[in-house]
């Protein structure tokens, strides 16, 4: 039988980077083996579930490209690819849990106590044969030692996590449970439940925790802990996916940038690293830069336009060729798309604000006649192309007996407002003669 795996998030908080990695490892294993990836929303805790959290999970998985392979047909078309099926929701499967509890009760494997239903837990030790962690025998706590039985249906009638998790894994024929190591402590309960239902438990692979750079456990409150931080922070999903692959897995040859198809080919459970993984923002940012550099033009433009629009900069007012030429000067220069409005916003503004420190330094009286001379030389220059603009500037600098930088800085500041940015001569060419002269004139009038 081909493997069947699942990602089973509880929609009680927002999708954590650790949850995203759990989803990814399940998806990779399914793709590696030709198996099936199931998405199951564990929404039995009605007091803590939110629809917003469900949406974040679905959007996050779609953004990462982790499509799920089956689910009930839905009218609201939440399927990721074909758009015809949604994830499984435990809240829609209550009958199944009730029948399973009745079966346990009728066989004396569960009993009622104070209105709740408790599972008669085995008193024998249980060894978990984990594909990542190895064999684990969990010691009972003192309290469990006295009474290892545990509640499977609360007195308000709501089934408890351990029960619904196991019933679903059983009914969905899950073959491998790949989940965070924080669930290792629940696993002996789960194995006992599987046995009580008369079936072999699935294989388990508990993946190590993700730690902060300082070695503390990463929690929801830590910076960069939520997937949405990357979705909204100008990251490319392929960079995030590549980075998540490296958290507890490695292609063994020290490579860090690795194409997803190759990860799929090589990914396997026994190779998951045992040690906790430390989150390394610098590495993620490096990968982001690598993927950003390689983007196909049309996708690069689309992401740029989107990032500019989010910052309130409307590129639609400009001819498409102008927008593309402007963005071409940014390719390979920015890592995060959120950097773009500050980096390239000057192309799309009627007038720019001068960086105050640079203005103090470069808009000084001795630069006035120099900048005027350059302005006049540019006014005469035709065609207005980068190579010529560079030659003209150097020529003017030569005549003035100053270094090119003496003209470069105030020119850049006048035309972009920034002390740094795209290659000067290219950006001047893109802006075009009219805008460049206008901006130089405005700067000259300002000091
Ligand atoms: N709903 C559980 C969680 O979000 C899933 C546990 C599991 O994967 O078995 O932690």
XYZ file of C-alpha atoms and ligand atoms in Angstrom:
457
model
C 0.000 0.000 0.000
C 1.260 3.441 -0.886
C 1.874 5.687 2.128
C -0.939 7.913 3.294
C 0.103 10.847 5.441
C -1.707 13.808 6.865
C -1.197 17.281 8.233
C -3.594 17.733 11.129
C -3.450 21.278 12.453
C -5.723 22.619 15.161
C -7.087 26.008 14.082
C -6.589 27.607 17.447
C -3.644 29.856 16.689
C -1.945 30.979 13.534
C 0.177 28.774 11.340
C 3.514 28.520 13.033
C 6.700 27.950 11.082
C 7.003 24.574 12.838
C 3.526 23.619 11.633
C 4.433 24.679 8.111
C 7.495 22.442 8.252
C 5.395 19.510 9.529
C 3.027 20.034 6.599
C 5.967 20.230 4.198
C 7.604 17.031 5.475
C 4.313 15.157 5.142
C 3.811 16.535 1.652
C 7.405 15.675 0.666
C 7.027 12.150 1.913
C 3.805 11.713 -0.041
C 5.389 13.116 -3.188
C 8.556 11.058 -2.726
C 6.636 7.804 -2.384
C 3.781 8.519 -4.763
C 1.490 8.388 -1.741
C -1.383 10.580 -0.609
C -1.279 13.799 1.410
C -4.386 14.478 3.461
C -5.276 17.727 5.202
C -7.379 17.352 8.308
C -8.436 20.324 10.369
C -8.649 19.248 14.001
C -11.383 21.622 15.051
C -13.017 19.805 17.933
C -12.038 22.428 20.499
C -14.956 24.697 19.673
C -14.072 27.211 22.375
C -10.647 27.903 20.845
C -11.157 27.387 17.109
C -11.495 30.330 14.796
C -12.427 30.596 11.144
C -9.590 33.100 10.754
C -7.110 30.447 11.842
C -8.597 27.962 9.336
C -8.184 30.548 6.564
C -4.595 31.210 7.569
C -3.820 27.482 7.384
C -5.431 27.052 3.957
C -3.863 30.208 2.522
C -0.504 29.333 4.010
C -0.481 25.846 2.500
C -1.556 27.213 -0.865
C 1.126 29.879 -0.731
C 3.748 27.226 -0.003
C 2.332 25.080 -2.827
C 1.487 22.149 -0.548
C -1.577 20.840 -2.313
C -3.608 18.138 -0.629
C -4.834 15.142 -2.548
C -8.307 14.414 -1.300
C -11.095 15.634 0.904
C -14.852 15.942 0.933
C -16.464 17.768 -1.969
C -17.385 21.252 -0.929
C -19.553 23.883 -2.427
C -17.147 26.665 -1.516
C -14.391 25.243 -3.694
C -11.504 25.339 -1.250
C -9.433 22.702 -3.041
C -5.954 23.929 -3.879
C -5.593 22.671 -7.415
C -8.788 21.490 -8.984
C -10.847 23.661 -6.689
C -13.332 20.922 -6.021
C -12.570 19.568 -2.571
C -11.873 20.921 0.827
C -9.905 19.551 3.742
C -11.489 17.181 6.229
C -12.930 18.906 9.264
C -13.258 16.879 12.443
C -16.333 18.894 13.375
C -18.087 17.203 10.438
C -17.158 13.692 11.536
C -18.758 13.454 14.981
C -20.831 10.354 14.110
C -17.689 8.390 13.455
C -16.302 9.236 16.883
C -19.568 8.357 18.603
C -19.688 4.925 16.964
C -16.094 4.217 17.929
C -16.716 5.216 21.544
C -19.793 2.978 21.658
C -17.667 0.114 20.397
C -15.109 0.656 23.157
C -17.855 0.924 25.782
C -19.569 -2.241 24.618
C -16.326 -4.165 24.807
C -15.517 -2.877 28.287
C -12.491 -0.955 27.022
C -13.998 2.344 28.108
C -16.269 3.299 30.974
C -18.239 6.212 32.288
C -17.061 8.209 35.253
C -18.645 11.446 36.506
C -20.390 11.961 33.179
C -17.163 11.642 31.185
C -15.988 8.565 29.294
C -12.567 7.190 30.108
C -10.409 4.800 28.158
C -9.068 1.791 30.020
C -5.386 2.261 29.345
C -3.103 -0.731 29.249
C -0.838 -1.156 32.286
C 1.847 -2.762 30.107
C 4.769 -0.605 28.994
C 4.522 0.599 25.416
C 7.578 1.048 23.257
C 7.257 3.590 20.466
C 9.386 2.617 17.483
C 9.905 6.023 16.056
C 11.521 6.405 12.645
C 13.345 9.535 13.745
C 13.738 9.281 17.484
C 14.343 5.515 17.689
C 12.751 3.280 20.326
C 11.172 5.225 23.144
C 9.569 3.832 26.232
C 7.756 6.513 28.051
C 7.719 6.404 31.831
C 4.357 6.996 33.423
C 4.027 10.036 35.626
C 3.187 9.368 39.308
C -0.374 10.360 38.682
C -0.651 8.083 35.659
C 0.911 5.292 37.654
C -2.044 5.453 40.048
C -4.592 5.853 37.253
C -3.342 5.594 33.651
C -6.905 5.714 32.257
C -7.707 8.919 30.418
C -10.769 10.831 29.302
C -11.840 10.330 25.684
C -15.214 12.102 25.878
C -15.688 15.048 28.200
C -18.748 15.327 30.413
C -20.161 17.934 27.978
C -20.143 15.216 25.304
C -17.182 16.572 23.336
C -14.659 13.943 22.233
C -11.069 14.584 23.257
C -8.033 15.101 20.993
C -6.466 11.656 21.627
C -9.625 9.870 20.546
C -10.478 11.873 17.447
C -6.874 11.972 16.281
C -6.606 8.179 16.466
C -10.059 7.466 15.033
C -9.322 9.656 12.046
C -5.871 8.241 11.447
C -7.495 4.813 11.538
C -10.473 5.647 9.328
C -8.318 7.563 6.880
C -5.875 4.645 6.655
C -2.951 6.830 7.614
C 0.229 4.783 7.346
C 2.772 7.292 8.711
C 2.220 9.916 11.368
C 4.791 12.644 10.839
C 4.405 15.353 13.455
C 6.215 17.539 15.931
C 8.173 15.975 18.753
C 5.870 17.672 21.248
C 3.402 14.871 20.451
C 5.778 12.069 21.396
C 4.390 12.148 24.923
C 0.880 11.426 23.581
C 1.925 8.547 21.410
C 1.691 5.694 23.905
C -1.937 6.687 24.508
C -2.514 6.678 20.767
C -0.876 3.297 20.262
C -3.019 1.823 23.041
C -6.158 3.206 21.381
C -5.220 1.721 18.003
C -4.712 -1.639 19.648
C -8.035 -1.346 21.442
C -9.668 -0.831 18.039
C -7.918 -3.991 16.911
C -5.582 -2.446 14.355
C -1.845 -1.942 14.029
C -0.832 1.637 14.781
C 0.734 3.611 11.931
C 4.480 4.226 11.799
C 5.591 7.300 13.684
C 8.138 9.944 12.786
C 8.389 12.714 15.349
C 10.353 15.624 13.997
C 12.534 17.756 16.257
C 11.565 21.142 17.541
C 12.570 24.406 15.949
C 14.636 26.602 18.206
C 15.327 30.316 18.148
C 18.848 31.341 17.146
C 19.696 31.576 20.864
C 18.659 27.962 21.463
C 15.404 28.666 23.274
C 12.258 26.951 22.064
C 10.546 28.962 19.369
C 7.089 30.001 20.437
C 4.267 31.757 18.648
C 5.310 35.060 20.106
C 8.848 34.955 18.768
C 9.835 37.123 15.869
C 9.404 35.319 12.568
C 7.536 32.420 14.176
C 4.407 32.746 12.069
C 4.230 31.846 8.393
C 2.235 35.012 7.717
C 5.326 37.046 8.637
C 6.988 35.676 5.480
C 3.900 35.817 3.304
C 3.497 39.482 4.124
C 7.192 40.222 4.472
C 8.070 40.051 0.787
C 9.481 36.504 0.760
C 9.192 34.060 -2.104
C 7.456 30.806 -1.209
C 10.180 28.795 -2.959
C 12.813 30.358 -0.689
C 10.756 29.633 2.412
C 10.081 26.056 1.274
C 13.772 25.498 0.546
C 14.665 26.896 3.942
C 12.072 24.775 5.761
C 13.468 21.668 4.039
C 16.807 22.356 5.684
C 15.284 22.490 9.167
C 16.031 18.929 10.261
C 16.772 17.497 6.840
C 19.791 17.835 4.652
C 20.803 16.555 1.234
C 24.004 15.330 2.917
C 26.416 17.174 0.649
C 26.307 20.546 2.399
C 24.292 22.118 -0.355
C 21.744 24.547 0.917
C 20.048 25.818 -2.195
C 18.255 22.835 -3.557
C 15.420 22.573 -6.027
C 12.164 21.150 -4.725
C 12.097 18.382 -7.364
C 15.420 17.199 -6.050
C 14.268 17.313 -2.443
C 11.254 15.216 -3.445
C 13.570 12.713 -5.078
C 15.845 12.422 -2.050
C 13.543 12.998 0.914
C 12.988 10.064 3.222
C 11.986 9.681 6.837
C 15.024 7.940 8.311
C 17.119 10.864 7.096
C 15.374 13.387 9.292
C 17.979 14.715 11.659
C 17.559 13.973 15.302
C 18.879 17.245 16.691
C 16.676 20.258 17.238
C 16.949 22.743 14.394
C 17.934 26.349 14.968
C 16.149 28.961 12.958
C 18.665 30.978 10.966
C 17.139 34.160 9.551
C 20.346 35.056 7.722
C 20.295 31.792 5.784
C 16.675 32.265 4.837
C 17.407 35.780 3.638
C 20.341 34.503 1.601
C 18.135 31.879 -0.060
C 15.546 34.560 -0.709
C 18.144 36.635 -2.531
C 19.200 33.638 -4.620
C 15.666 32.815 -5.680
C 14.788 36.456 -6.271
C 17.736 36.807 -8.635
C 16.606 33.818 -10.674
C 12.984 34.775 -11.085
C 11.569 34.790 -14.551
C 10.898 38.344 -15.704
C 7.116 38.129 -15.805
C 6.873 36.762 -12.260
C 9.431 39.262 -11.025
C 7.399 42.142 -12.492
C 4.200 40.790 -11.040
C 5.641 40.458 -7.530
C 7.212 43.918 -7.760
C 4.015 45.576 -8.918
C 2.153 43.846 -6.122
C 4.692 44.969 -3.496
C 4.540 48.540 -4.792
C 0.749 48.515 -4.798
C 0.709 47.307 -1.198
C 2.804 50.350 -0.333
C 0.325 52.621 -2.122
C 2.377 53.092 -5.296
C 0.242 52.673 -8.383
C 2.336 51.647 -11.383
C -0.702 51.540 -13.682
C -0.328 55.251 -14.323
C 2.856 54.533 -16.288
C 3.462 52.835 -19.629
C 4.215 49.128 -19.244
C 7.599 49.507 -20.934
C 8.595 52.203 -18.452
C 7.561 50.044 -15.488
C 9.491 47.055 -16.809
C 12.602 49.082 -17.540
C 12.465 50.583 -14.036
C 12.064 47.170 -12.405
C 14.875 45.707 -14.518
C 17.264 48.035 -12.704
C 16.207 46.435 -9.386
C 16.659 42.810 -10.349
C 19.409 41.154 -8.325
C 19.584 44.245 -6.107
C 16.805 43.642 -3.634
C 16.226 40.517 -1.594
C 12.796 41.126 -0.157
C 9.992 42.574 -2.207
C 9.044 44.697 0.764
C 12.308 46.605 0.172
C 11.134 47.669 -3.256
C 8.932 50.696 -2.433
C 11.845 52.398 -0.686
C 14.333 51.235 -3.311
C 12.453 52.020 -6.488
C 9.462 54.124 -5.472
C 11.162 57.218 -6.954
C 10.416 55.972 -10.461
C 6.717 56.306 -9.806
C 6.497 59.540 -7.862
C 6.032 63.049 -9.183
C 8.566 64.414 -6.742
C 10.921 62.736 -4.341
C 11.757 63.472 -0.707
C 15.457 63.943 -0.117
C 17.163 61.824 2.500
C 17.970 64.562 5.063
C 21.492 63.397 5.952
C 22.546 63.069 2.335
C 20.971 66.411 1.457
C 23.003 68.076 4.196
C 26.141 66.501 2.791
C 25.648 66.892 -0.950
C 23.302 69.826 -1.515
C 25.975 72.332 -0.490
C 26.813 75.682 -2.180
C 30.025 74.481 -3.879
C 28.031 71.744 -5.617
C 25.550 74.167 -7.181
C 27.633 75.322 -10.158
C 28.858 71.745 -10.667
C 25.374 70.299 -10.790
C 24.255 73.157 -13.066
C 27.038 72.344 -15.495
C 26.048 68.688 -15.527
C 22.399 69.649 -15.960
C 23.246 71.693 -19.045
C 25.402 68.936 -20.498
C 22.544 66.451 -19.941
C 20.105 68.884 -21.544
C 22.214 68.768 -24.719
C 22.752 65.006 -24.607
C 20.986 62.879 -27.176
C 20.414 59.932 -27.078
C 19.758 59.787 -23.357
C 21.374 56.399 -22.752
C 23.298 55.024 -19.796
C 26.711 54.714 -21.500
C 26.516 58.282 -22.829
C 25.257 59.657 -19.526
C 28.220 58.095 -17.777
C 30.677 59.517 -20.305
C 29.089 62.974 -20.070
C 29.237 62.974 -16.271
C 32.886 61.911 -16.243
C 33.693 64.474 -18.847
C 32.057 67.278 -16.847
C 33.858 66.089 -13.708
C 37.133 66.198 -15.663
C 36.496 69.738 -16.818
C 35.681 70.756 -13.252
C 38.746 68.976 -11.932
C 36.716 66.895 -9.443
C 36.164 63.187 -8.977
C 33.073 61.688 -10.603
C 31.667 60.930 -7.124
C 31.329 64.669 -6.496
C 28.653 64.735 -9.215
C 27.302 61.214 -8.746
C 26.022 61.719 -5.193
C 24.029 64.929 -5.672
C 22.679 63.651 -8.991
C 21.444 60.449 -7.439
C 19.976 62.347 -4.515
C 18.225 64.830 -6.798
C 16.707 62.093 -8.974
C 15.850 59.438 -6.385
C 15.915 61.134 -2.981
C 18.105 58.268 -1.735
C 21.827 57.927 -1.069
C 21.852 54.464 -2.702
C 19.798 52.497 -5.194
C 19.893 51.151 -8.737
C 22.846 51.870 -11.020
C 22.837 55.653 -11.522
C 23.247 55.853 -15.291
C 20.638 53.172 -15.874
C 18.120 54.829 -13.645
C 18.719 58.157 -15.386
C 18.121 56.506 -18.740
C 14.895 54.953 -17.486
C 13.638 58.199 -15.944
C 14.325 59.903 -19.254
C 15.638 63.337 -20.071
C 12.543 65.274 -19.156
C 12.172 63.838 -15.651
C 15.910 64.002 -14.967
C 16.126 67.688 -15.908
C 13.017 68.460 -13.893
C 14.423 66.727 -10.844
C 17.822 68.369 -11.177
C 16.122 71.769 -11.474
C 14.020 71.148 -8.425
C 17.073 70.054 -6.438
C 19.038 73.100 -7.597
C 16.197 75.332 -6.432
C 16.250 73.673 -3.006
C 19.715 74.737 -1.840
N -3.982 18.741 16.041
C -2.679 18.382 16.493
C -1.800 19.618 16.536
O -2.091 20.578 15.879
C -2.072 17.393 15.525
C -1.386 16.251 16.122
C -0.957 15.237 15.118
O -0.390 15.608 14.065
O -1.207 14.076 15.347
O -0.822 19.636 17.241
